[in-house]
Short mmCIF file of C-alpha atoms and ligand atoms in Angstrom, two decimals:
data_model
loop_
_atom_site.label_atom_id
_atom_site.label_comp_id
_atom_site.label_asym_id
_atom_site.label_seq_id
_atom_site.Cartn_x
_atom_site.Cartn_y
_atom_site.Cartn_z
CA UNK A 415 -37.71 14.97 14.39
CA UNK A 416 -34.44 14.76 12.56
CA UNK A 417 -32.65 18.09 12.82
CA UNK A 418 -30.93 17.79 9.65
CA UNK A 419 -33.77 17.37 7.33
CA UNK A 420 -34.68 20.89 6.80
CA UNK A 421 -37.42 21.02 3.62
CA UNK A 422 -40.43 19.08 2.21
CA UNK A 423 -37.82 18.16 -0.16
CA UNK A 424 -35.78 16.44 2.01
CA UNK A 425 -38.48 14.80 4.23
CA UNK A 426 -40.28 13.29 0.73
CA UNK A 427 -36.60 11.90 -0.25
CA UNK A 428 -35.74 10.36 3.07
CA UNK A 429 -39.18 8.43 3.26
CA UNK A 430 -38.74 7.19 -0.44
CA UNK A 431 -35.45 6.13 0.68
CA UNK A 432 -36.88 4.53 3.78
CA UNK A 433 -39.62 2.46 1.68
CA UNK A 434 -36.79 1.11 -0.78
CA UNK A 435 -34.78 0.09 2.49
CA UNK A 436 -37.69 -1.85 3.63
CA UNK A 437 -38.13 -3.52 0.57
CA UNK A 438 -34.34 -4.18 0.38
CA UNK A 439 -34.27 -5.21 4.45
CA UNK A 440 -36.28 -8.41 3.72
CA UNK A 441 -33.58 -9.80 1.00
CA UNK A 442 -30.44 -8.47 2.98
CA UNK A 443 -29.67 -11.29 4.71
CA UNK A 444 -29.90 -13.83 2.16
CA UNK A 445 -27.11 -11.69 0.14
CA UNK A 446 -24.91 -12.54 3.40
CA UNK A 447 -25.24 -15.63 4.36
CA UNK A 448 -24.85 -16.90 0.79
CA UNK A 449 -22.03 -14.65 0.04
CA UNK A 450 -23.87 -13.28 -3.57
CA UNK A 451 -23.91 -10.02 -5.36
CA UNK A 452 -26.94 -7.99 -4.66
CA UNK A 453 -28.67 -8.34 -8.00
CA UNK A 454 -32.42 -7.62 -7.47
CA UNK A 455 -31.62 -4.86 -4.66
CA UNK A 456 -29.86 -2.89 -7.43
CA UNK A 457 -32.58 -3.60 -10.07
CA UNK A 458 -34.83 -2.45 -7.35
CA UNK A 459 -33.18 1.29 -6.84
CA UNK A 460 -32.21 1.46 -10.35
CA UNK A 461 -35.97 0.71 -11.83
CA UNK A 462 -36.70 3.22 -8.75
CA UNK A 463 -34.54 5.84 -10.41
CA UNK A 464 -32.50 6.15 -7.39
CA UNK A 465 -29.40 5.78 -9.76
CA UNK A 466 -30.44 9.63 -11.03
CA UNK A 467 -30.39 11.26 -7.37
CA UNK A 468 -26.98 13.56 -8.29
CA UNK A 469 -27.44 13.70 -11.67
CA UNK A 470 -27.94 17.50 -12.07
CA UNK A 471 -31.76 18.07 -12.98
CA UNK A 472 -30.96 19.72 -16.51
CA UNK A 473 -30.11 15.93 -17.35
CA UNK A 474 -33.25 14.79 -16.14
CA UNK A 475 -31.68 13.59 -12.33
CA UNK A 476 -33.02 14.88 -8.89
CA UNK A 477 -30.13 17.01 -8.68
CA UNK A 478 -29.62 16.52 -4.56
CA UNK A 479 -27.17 18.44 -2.82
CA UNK A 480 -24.44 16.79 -0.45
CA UNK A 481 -26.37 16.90 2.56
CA UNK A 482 -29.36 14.96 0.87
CA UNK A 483 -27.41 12.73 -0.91
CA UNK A 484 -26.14 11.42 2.42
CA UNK A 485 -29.42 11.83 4.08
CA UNK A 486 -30.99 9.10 1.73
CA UNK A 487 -27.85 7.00 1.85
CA UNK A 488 -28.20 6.70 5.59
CA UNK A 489 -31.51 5.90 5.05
CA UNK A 490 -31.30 3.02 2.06
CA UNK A 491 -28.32 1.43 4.49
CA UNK A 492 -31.02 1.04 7.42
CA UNK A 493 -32.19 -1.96 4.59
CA UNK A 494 -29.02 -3.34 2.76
CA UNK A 495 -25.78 -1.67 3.21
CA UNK A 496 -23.99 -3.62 0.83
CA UNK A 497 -26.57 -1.97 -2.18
CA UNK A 498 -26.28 1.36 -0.63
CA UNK A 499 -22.21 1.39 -0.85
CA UNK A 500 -22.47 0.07 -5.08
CA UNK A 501 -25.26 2.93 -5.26
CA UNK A 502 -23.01 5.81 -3.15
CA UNK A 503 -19.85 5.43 -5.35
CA UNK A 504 -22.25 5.86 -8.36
CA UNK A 505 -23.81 8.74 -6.80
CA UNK A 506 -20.72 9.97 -5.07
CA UNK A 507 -19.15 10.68 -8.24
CA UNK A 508 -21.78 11.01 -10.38
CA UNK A 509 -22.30 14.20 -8.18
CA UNK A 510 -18.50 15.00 -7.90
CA UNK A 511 -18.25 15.32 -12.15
CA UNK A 512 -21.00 17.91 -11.56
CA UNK A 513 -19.42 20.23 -9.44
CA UNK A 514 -15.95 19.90 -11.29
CA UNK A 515 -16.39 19.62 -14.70
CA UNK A 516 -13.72 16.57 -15.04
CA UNK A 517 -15.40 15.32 -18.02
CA UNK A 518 -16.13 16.84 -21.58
CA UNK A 519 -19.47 18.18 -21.58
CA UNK A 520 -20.64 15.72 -24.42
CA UNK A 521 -19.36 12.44 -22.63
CA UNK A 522 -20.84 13.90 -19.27
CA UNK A 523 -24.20 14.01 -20.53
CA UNK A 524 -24.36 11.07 -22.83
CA UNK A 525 -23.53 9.35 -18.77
CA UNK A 526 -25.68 11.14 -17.25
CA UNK A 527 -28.68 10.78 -19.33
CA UNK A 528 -28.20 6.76 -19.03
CA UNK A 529 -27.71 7.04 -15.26
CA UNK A 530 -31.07 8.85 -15.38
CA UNK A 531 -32.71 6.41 -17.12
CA UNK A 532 -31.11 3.48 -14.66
CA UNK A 533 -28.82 2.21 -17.39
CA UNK A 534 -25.13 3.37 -15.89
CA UNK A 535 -24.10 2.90 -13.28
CA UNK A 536 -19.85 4.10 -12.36
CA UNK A 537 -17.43 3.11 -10.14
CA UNK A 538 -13.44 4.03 -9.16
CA UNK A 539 -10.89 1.18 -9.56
CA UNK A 540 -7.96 2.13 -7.98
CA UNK A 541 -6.70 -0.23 -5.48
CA UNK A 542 -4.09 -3.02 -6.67
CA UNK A 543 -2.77 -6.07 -4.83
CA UNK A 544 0.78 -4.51 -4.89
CA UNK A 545 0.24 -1.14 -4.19
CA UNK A 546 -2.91 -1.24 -1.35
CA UNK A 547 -5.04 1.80 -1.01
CA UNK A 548 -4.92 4.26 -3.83
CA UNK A 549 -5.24 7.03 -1.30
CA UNK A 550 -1.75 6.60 -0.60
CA UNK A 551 -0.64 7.67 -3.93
CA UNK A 552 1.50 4.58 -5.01
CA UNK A 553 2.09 3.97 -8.64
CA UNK A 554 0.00 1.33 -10.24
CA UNK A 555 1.24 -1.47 -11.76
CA UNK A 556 -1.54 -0.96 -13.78
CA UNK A 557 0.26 -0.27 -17.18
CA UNK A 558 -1.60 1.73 -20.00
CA UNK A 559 0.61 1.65 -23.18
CA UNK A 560 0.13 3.69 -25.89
CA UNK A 561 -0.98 2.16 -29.55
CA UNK A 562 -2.58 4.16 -32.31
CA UNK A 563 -5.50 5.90 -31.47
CA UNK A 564 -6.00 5.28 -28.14
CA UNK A 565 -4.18 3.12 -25.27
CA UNK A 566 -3.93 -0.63 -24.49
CA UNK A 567 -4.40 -1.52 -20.46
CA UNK A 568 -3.02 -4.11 -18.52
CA UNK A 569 -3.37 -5.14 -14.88
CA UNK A 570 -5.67 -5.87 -11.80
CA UNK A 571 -7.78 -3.78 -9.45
CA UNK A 572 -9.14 -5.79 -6.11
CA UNK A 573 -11.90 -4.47 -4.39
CA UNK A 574 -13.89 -3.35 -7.07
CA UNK A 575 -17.33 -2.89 -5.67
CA UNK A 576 -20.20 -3.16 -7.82
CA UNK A 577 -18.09 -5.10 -10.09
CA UNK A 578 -21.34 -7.86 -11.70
CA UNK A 579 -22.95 -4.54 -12.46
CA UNK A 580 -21.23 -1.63 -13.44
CA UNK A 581 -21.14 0.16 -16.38
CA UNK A 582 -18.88 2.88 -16.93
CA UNK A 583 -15.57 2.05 -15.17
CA UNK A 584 -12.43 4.45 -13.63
CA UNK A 585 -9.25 2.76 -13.83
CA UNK A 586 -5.85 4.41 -12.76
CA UNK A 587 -2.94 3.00 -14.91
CA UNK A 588 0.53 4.16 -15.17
CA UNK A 589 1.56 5.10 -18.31
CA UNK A 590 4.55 3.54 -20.16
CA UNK A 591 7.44 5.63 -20.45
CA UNK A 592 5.91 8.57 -18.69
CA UNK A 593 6.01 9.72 -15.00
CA UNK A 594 2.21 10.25 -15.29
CA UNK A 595 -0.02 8.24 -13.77
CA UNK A 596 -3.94 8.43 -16.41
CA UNK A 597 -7.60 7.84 -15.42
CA UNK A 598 -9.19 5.72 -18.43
CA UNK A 599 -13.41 5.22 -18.77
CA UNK A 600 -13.58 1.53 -19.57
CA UNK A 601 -16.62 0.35 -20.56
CA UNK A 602 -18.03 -2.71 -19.10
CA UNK A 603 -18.05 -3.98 -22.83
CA UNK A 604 -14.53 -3.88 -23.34
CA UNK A 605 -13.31 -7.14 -24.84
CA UNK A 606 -10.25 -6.71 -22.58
CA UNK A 607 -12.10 -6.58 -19.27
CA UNK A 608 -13.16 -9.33 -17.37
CA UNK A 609 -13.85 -10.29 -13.78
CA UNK A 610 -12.31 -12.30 -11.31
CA UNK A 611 -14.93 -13.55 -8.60
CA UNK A 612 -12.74 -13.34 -5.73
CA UNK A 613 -14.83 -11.56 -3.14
CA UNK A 614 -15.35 -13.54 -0.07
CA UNK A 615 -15.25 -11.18 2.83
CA UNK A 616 -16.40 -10.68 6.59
CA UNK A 617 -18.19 -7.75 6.32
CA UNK A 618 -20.21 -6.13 2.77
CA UNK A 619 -20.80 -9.38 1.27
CA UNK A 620 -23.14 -8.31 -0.88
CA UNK A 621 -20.99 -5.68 -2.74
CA UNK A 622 -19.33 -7.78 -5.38
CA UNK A 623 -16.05 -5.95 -4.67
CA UNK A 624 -14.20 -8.63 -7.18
CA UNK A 625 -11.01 -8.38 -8.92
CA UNK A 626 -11.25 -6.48 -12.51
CA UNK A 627 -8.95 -7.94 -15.00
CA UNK A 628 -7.42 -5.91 -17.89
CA UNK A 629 -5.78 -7.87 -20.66
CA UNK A 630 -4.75 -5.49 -23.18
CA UNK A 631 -7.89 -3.42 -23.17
CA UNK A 632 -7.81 -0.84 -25.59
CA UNK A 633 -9.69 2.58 -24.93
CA UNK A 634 -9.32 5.24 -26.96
CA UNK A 635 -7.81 8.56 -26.56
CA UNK A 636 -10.70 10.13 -25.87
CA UNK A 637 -11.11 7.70 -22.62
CA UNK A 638 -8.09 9.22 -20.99
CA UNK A 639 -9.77 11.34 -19.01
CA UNK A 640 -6.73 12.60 -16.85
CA UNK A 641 -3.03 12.45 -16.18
CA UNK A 642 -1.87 13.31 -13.54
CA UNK A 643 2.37 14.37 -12.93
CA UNK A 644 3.41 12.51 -9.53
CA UNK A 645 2.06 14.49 -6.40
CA UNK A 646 -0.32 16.23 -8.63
CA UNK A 647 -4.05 17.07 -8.48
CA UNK A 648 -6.83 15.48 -10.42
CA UNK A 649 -9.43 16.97 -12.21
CA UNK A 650 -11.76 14.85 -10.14
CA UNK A 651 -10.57 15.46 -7.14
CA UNK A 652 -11.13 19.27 -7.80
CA UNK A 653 -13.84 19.75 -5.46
CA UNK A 654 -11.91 18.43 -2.50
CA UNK A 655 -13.94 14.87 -2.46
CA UNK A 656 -16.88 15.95 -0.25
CA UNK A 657 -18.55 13.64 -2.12
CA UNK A 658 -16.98 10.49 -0.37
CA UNK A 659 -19.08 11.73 2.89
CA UNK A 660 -21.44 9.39 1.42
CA UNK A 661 -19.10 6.57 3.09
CA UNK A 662 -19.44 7.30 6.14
CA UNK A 663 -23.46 8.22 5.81
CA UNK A 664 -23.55 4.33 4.86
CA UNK A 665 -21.62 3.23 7.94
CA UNK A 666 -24.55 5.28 10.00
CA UNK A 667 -27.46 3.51 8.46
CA UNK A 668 -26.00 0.12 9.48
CA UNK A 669 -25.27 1.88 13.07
CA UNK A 670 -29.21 3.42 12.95
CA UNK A 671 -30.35 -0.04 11.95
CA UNK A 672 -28.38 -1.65 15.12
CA UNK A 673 -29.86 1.20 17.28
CA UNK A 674 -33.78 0.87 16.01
CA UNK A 675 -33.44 -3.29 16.44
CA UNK A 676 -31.66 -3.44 19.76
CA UNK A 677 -34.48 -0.47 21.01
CA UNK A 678 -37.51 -2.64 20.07
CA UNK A 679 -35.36 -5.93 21.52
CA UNK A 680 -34.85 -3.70 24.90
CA UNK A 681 -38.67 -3.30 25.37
CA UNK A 682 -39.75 -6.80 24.54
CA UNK A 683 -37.08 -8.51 26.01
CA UNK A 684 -38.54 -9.40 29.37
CA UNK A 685 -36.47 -12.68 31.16
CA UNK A 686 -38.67 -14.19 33.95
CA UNK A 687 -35.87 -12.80 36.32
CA UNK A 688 -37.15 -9.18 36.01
CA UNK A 689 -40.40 -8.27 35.91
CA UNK A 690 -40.26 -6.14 32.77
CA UNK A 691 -38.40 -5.39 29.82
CA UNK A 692 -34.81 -4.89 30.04
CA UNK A 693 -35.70 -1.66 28.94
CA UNK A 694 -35.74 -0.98 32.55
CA UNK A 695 -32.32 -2.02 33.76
CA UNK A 696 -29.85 0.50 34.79
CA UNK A 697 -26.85 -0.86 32.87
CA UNK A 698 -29.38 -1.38 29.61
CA UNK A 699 -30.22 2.87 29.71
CA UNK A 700 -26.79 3.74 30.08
CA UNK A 701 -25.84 1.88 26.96
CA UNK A 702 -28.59 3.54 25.16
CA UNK A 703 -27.64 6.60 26.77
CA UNK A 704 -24.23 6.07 25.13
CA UNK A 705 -25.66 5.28 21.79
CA UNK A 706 -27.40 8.71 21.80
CA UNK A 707 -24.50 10.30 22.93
CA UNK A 708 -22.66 8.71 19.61
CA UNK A 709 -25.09 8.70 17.25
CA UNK A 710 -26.11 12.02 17.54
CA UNK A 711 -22.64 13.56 17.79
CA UNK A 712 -21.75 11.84 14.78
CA UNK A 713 -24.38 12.64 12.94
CA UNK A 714 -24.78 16.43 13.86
CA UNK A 715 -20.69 16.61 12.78
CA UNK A 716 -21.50 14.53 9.50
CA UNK A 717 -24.77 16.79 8.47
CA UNK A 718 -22.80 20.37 8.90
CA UNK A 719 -20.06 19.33 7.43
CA UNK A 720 -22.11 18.64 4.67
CA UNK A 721 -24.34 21.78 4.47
CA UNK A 722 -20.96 23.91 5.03
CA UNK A 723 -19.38 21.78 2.09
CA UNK A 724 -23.07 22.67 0.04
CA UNK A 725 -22.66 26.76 0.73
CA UNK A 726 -18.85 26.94 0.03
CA UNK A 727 -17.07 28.13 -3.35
CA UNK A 728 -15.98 25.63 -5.28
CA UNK A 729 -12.13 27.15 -4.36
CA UNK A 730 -13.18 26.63 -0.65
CA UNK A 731 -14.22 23.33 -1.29
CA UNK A 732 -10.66 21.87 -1.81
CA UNK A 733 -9.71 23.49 2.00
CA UNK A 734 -12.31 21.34 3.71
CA UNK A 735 -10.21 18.19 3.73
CA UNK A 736 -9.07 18.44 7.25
CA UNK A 737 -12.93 18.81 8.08
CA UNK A 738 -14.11 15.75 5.72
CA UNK A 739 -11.51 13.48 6.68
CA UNK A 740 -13.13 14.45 10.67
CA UNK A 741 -16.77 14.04 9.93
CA UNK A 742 -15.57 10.62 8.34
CA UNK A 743 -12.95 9.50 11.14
CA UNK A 744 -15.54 10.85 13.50
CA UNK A 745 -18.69 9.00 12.15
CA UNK A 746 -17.27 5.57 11.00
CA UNK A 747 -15.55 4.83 14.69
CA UNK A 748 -18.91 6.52 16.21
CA UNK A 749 -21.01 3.73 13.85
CA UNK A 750 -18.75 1.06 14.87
CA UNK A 751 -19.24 1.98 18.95
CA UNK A 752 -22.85 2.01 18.35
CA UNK A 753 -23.24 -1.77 16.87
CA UNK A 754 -20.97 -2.69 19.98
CA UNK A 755 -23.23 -1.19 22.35
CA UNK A 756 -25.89 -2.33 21.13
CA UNK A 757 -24.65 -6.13 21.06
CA UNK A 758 -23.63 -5.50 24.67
CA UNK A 759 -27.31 -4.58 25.32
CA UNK A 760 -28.91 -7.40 23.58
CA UNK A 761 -26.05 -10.02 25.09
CA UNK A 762 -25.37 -13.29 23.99
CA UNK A 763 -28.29 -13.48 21.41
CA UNK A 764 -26.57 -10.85 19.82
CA UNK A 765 -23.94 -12.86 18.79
CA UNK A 766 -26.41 -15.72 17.05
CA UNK A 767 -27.01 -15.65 13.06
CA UNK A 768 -30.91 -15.55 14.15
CA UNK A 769 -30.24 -12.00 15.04
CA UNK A 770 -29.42 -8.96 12.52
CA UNK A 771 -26.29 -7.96 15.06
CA UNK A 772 -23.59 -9.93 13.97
CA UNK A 773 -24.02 -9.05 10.11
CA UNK A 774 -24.53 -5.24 11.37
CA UNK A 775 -21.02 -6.10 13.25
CA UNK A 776 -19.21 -7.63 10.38
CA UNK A 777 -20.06 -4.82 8.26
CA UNK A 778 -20.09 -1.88 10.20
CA UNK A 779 -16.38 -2.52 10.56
CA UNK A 780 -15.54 -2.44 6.68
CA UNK A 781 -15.70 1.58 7.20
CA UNK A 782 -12.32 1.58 8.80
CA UNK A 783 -10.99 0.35 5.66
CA UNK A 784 -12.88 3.24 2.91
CA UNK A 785 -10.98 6.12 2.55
CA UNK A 786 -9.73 8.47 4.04
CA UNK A 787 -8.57 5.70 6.47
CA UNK A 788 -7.64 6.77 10.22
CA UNK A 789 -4.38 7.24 10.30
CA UNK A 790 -4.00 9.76 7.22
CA UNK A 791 -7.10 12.07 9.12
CA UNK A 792 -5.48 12.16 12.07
CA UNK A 793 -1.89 12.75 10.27
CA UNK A 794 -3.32 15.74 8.62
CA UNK A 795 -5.02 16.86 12.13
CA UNK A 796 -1.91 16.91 13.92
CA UNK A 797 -0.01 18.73 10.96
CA UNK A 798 -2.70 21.74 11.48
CA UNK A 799 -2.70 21.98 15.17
CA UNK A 800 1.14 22.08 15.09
CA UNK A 801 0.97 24.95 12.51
CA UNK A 802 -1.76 26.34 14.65
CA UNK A 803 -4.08 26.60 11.64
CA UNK A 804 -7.14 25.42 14.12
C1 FAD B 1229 -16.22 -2.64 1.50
C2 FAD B 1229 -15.09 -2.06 0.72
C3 FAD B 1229 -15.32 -1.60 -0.57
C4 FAD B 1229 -14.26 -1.07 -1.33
N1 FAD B 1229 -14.49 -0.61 -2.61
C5 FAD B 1229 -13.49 -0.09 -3.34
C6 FAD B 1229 -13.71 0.37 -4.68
O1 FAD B 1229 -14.83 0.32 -5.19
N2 FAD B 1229 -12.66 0.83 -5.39
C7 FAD B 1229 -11.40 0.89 -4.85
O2 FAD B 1229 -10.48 1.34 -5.53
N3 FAD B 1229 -11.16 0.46 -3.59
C8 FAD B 1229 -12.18 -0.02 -2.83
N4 FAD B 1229 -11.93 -0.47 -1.55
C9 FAD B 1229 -10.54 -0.61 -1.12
C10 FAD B 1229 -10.06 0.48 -0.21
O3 FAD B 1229 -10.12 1.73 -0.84
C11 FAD B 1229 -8.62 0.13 0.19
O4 FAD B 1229 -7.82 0.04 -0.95
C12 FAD B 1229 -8.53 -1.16 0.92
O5 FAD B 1229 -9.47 -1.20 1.98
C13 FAD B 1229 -7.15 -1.36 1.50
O6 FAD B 1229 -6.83 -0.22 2.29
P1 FAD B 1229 -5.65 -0.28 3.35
O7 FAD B 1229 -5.25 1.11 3.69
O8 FAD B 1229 -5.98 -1.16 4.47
O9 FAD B 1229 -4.58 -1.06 2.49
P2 FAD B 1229 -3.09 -1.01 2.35
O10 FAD B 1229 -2.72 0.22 1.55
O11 FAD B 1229 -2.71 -2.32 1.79
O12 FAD B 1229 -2.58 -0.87 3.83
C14 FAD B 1229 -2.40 -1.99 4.71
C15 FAD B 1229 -1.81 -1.50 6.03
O13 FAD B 1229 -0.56 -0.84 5.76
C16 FAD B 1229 -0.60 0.52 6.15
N5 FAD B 1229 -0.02 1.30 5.04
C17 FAD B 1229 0.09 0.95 3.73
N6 FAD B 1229 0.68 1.92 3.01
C18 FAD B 1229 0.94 2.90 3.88
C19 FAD B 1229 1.54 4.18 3.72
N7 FAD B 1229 1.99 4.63 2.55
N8 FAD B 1229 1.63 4.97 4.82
C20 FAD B 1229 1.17 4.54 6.03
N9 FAD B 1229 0.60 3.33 6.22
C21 FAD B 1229 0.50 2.53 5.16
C22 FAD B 1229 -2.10 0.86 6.30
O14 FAD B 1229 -2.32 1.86 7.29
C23 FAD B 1229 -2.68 -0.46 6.73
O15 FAD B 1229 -2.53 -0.57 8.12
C24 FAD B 1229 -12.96 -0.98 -0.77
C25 FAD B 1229 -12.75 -1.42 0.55
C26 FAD B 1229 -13.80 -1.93 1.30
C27 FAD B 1229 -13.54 -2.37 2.70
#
C-alpha cells in the first residue's frame, strides 16, 4: 500500500507508468554500457502519450497535478532513469507554463497540442562551460544580438539533456548592450542550432545531455519570451519551481529499483555457509531496516511537499522554496544512501557489470548535481533559522 497514492486516478497512472518501466527496464542497460541516447525508450512514452501527462486537459493532456506527476516519474525511473529525466524536464515545465502563464496563450497551446499528440517535446538550456550552473545566476556568455525583426544567438549550453530529441528549446542569452539577461524558444529547426555530441558521463548515460551550439541563430521577436533585469524574477519561475520536484522523484525510482533488486537478491542468495538466504542474517536486516528508514522518510517528505505545493495559492507557491529545496536535498542524499546500502547488502557482486547496482550507483549520484544543489538548500536553511522564520 503506498500511502501517497490516494485515488483510482492515481493508482491507474502509477501502474501504466509501471508497465512502460518494464518495457523500458529490458533496454536500459544497453543505453549504458554503449554510452547511446535513449531513442526507442522515448518513442516508447511518447507513442504512449506519456509526453501529454501535464498538459492541462482543455489541450487534450492528462492534466496531473504535482504529486502525480512525481508519482509516475518515480515509477518510469524503476525502468530507465535516463528516459524518465528527458521526459521530467518536458513535463516539469510543460506543467510549470500552466500554472504561470509565462507564455502567450496562442504559442502555449499551439505547444501543448503537439506535446499531446507526442510531437514536442521541451527542455531548459541554461548551463555554459564558463559560467557552471545557471542556478547561480551568472551571466551567460550566451550573446543574443538584436537584428531586424527578431534576435541573432550565439554561444554554447553543456548539459543539455534530451538534446537528439527535443523540440522546442529554452536558451538564456545575454543581451548585447543591455543589463538583461532573455529566454529565447529555439526551435530544433533552426538553421543556427546544431549539436555537439560530447556526452560521455559516469552516471545518466542515456540522457544525451550534449553541447547545443548556436551560430548566429536568429529567432524572432516573438521568441523572446522573457528578460529578465539582474537579480530579477522570471515569468517562469513564477510559481516558485515546484515543478523541479520531479528531480528528485527520478533519483527515488533508481533508489526503489536498488531496493526491489537487492530484496529479491537477499532471499535467493543462499551461500553454502548459511543455511538460508541472507535474508536471514542480522547485519543483512539492519541494512534493510535502514533502507526503510530512508526510503520512506524521503518519500513521505517528497509526497507532502508536493500535495501542500498542489493546495497552495499560486502567491504561496513562490514561499515554498525553503521547503522544495528540503524535500529535494532530503530525497536525492536519502536515494543515494539507499543504492549504498543496498550494494553493502548484496557485497562484492554488487560491484560486477552482471549486476544492475553499479549503473543504479553511477546514476543515482548525478542528483547531487540537478538543481537546487546542496549547498544553496542548506544556505537558504540556515538564513531562516537565524531569522527564526522556522
Ligand atoms: C544528469 C544531468 C542532467 C542535466 N541536465 C541539464 C539540462 O537539461 N539543462 C541545464 O541547463 N543543465 C543541466 N544540467 C546541469 C546542471 O544544472 C548543472 O549546471 C551542472 O550539474 C553543474 O552544476 P555545478 O553546481 O556542479 O557546477 P558549477 O556551477 O560549475 O560548480 C562547480 C563547483 O563550484 C561551486 N560553485 C560554483 N559557483 C558557485 C557559486 N556562485 N557559489 C558557491 N559555489 C559555487 C559549486 O558548489 C561546485 O562545487 C544537468 C546535470 C546533470 C548531472
Amino acid at each position: 500500500m503506498d500511502p501517497w497514492i490516494r485515488t483510482e486516478e492515481d493508482r491507474e497512472l502509477v501502474n501504466w507508468a509501471g508497465e512502460l518501466a518494464s518495457l523500458m527496464a529490458k533496454r536500459a542497460e544497453t543505453y549504458d554500457r554503449e554510452g547511446t541516447f535513449v531513442h526507442e525508450q522515448i518513442d516508447l512514452l511518447t507513442q504512449a502519450g506519456y509526453a501529454s501527462l501535464t498538459v492541462p486537459k482543455e489541450f487534450g493532456g492528462r492534466g496531473c497535478n504535482l504529486r502525480q506527476f512525481l508519482l509516475a516519474q518515480e515509477r518510469l525511473a524503476e525502468g530507465d532513469s535516463a528516459a524518465a529525466l528527458v521526459m521530467g524536464w518536458h513535463l516539469g515545465i510543460t506543467q510549470s507554463l500552466a500554472v504561470t502563464g509565462a507564455w502567450p496563450d496562442d504559442m502555449y497551446r499551439a505547444f501543448c497540442k503537439d506535446a499531446a499528440a507526442g510531437q514536442a517535446l521541451i527542455n531548459a538550456c541554461g548551463s555554459e562551460p564558463d559560467t557552471g550552473s545557471p542556478s547561480r545566476g551568472g551571466r551567460p556568455t550566451t550573446v543574443a544580438k538584436r537584428e531586424p525583426g527578431g534576435y541573432s544567438i550565439t554561444g554554447q549550453k553543456t548539459w543539455a539533456t534530451g538534446s537528439p530529441v527535443i523540440t522546442h528549446i529554452l536558451v538564456t542569452a545575454a543581451i548585447a548592450g543591455e543589463d538583461r539577461v532573455g529566454e529565447f524558444l529555439v526551435h530544433r529547426d533552426n538553421s543556427g542550432l546544431s549539436v555537439r555530441e560530447s556526452w560521455d558521463s559516469m552516471s545518466m548515460r542515456g540522457t544525451g545531455s550534449h553541447t547545443l551550439v548556436l551560430e548566429n541563430a536568429f529567432v524572432p521577436d516573438a521568441n523572446l519570451l522573457d528578460a529578465m533585469a539582474p537579480g530579477g524574477k522570471s515569468k517562469r519561475g513564477g510559481d516558485g519551481g515546484g515543478w523541479l520536484l520531479h528531480i528528485p522523484a527520478t533519483y527515488l525510482g533508481i533508489a526503489n529499483a536498488a531496493r526491489r533488486f537487492t530484496l529479491d537478491f537477499a532471499n535467493a542468495y543462499s551461500p553454502n555457509s548459511l543455511n538460508g538466504p541472507i535474508a536471514a542474517v542480522p547485519h543483512v536486516r539492519d541494512k534493510i531496516g535502514q533502507m526503510e528508514v530512508e526510503r520512506m522518510t524521503a518519500r513521505t517528505l517528497l509526497f507532502a511537499t508536493a500535495m501542500r505545493y498542489d493546495e497552495a495559492p499560486l502567491p504561496d507557491r513562490i514561499n515554498m522554496r525553503a521547503d522544495l529545496g528540503l524535500a529535494k536535498y532530503a530525497a536525492v542524499n536519502a536515494a543515494v544512501r539507499i543504492v549504498d546500502l543496498a550494494m553493502r547488502i548484496a557485497g562484492g557482486q554488487s560491484i560486477l557489470r552482471t549486476l544492475p547496482l553499479e549503473r543504479y550507483y553511477r546514476d543515482v549520484r548525478a542528483g547531487l548535481h540537478n538543481p537546487p544543489m546542496d549547498d544553496v538548500t542548506l544556505s537558504i536553511l540556515a538564513e531562516e533559522a537565524l531569522q527564526g522564520r522556522r
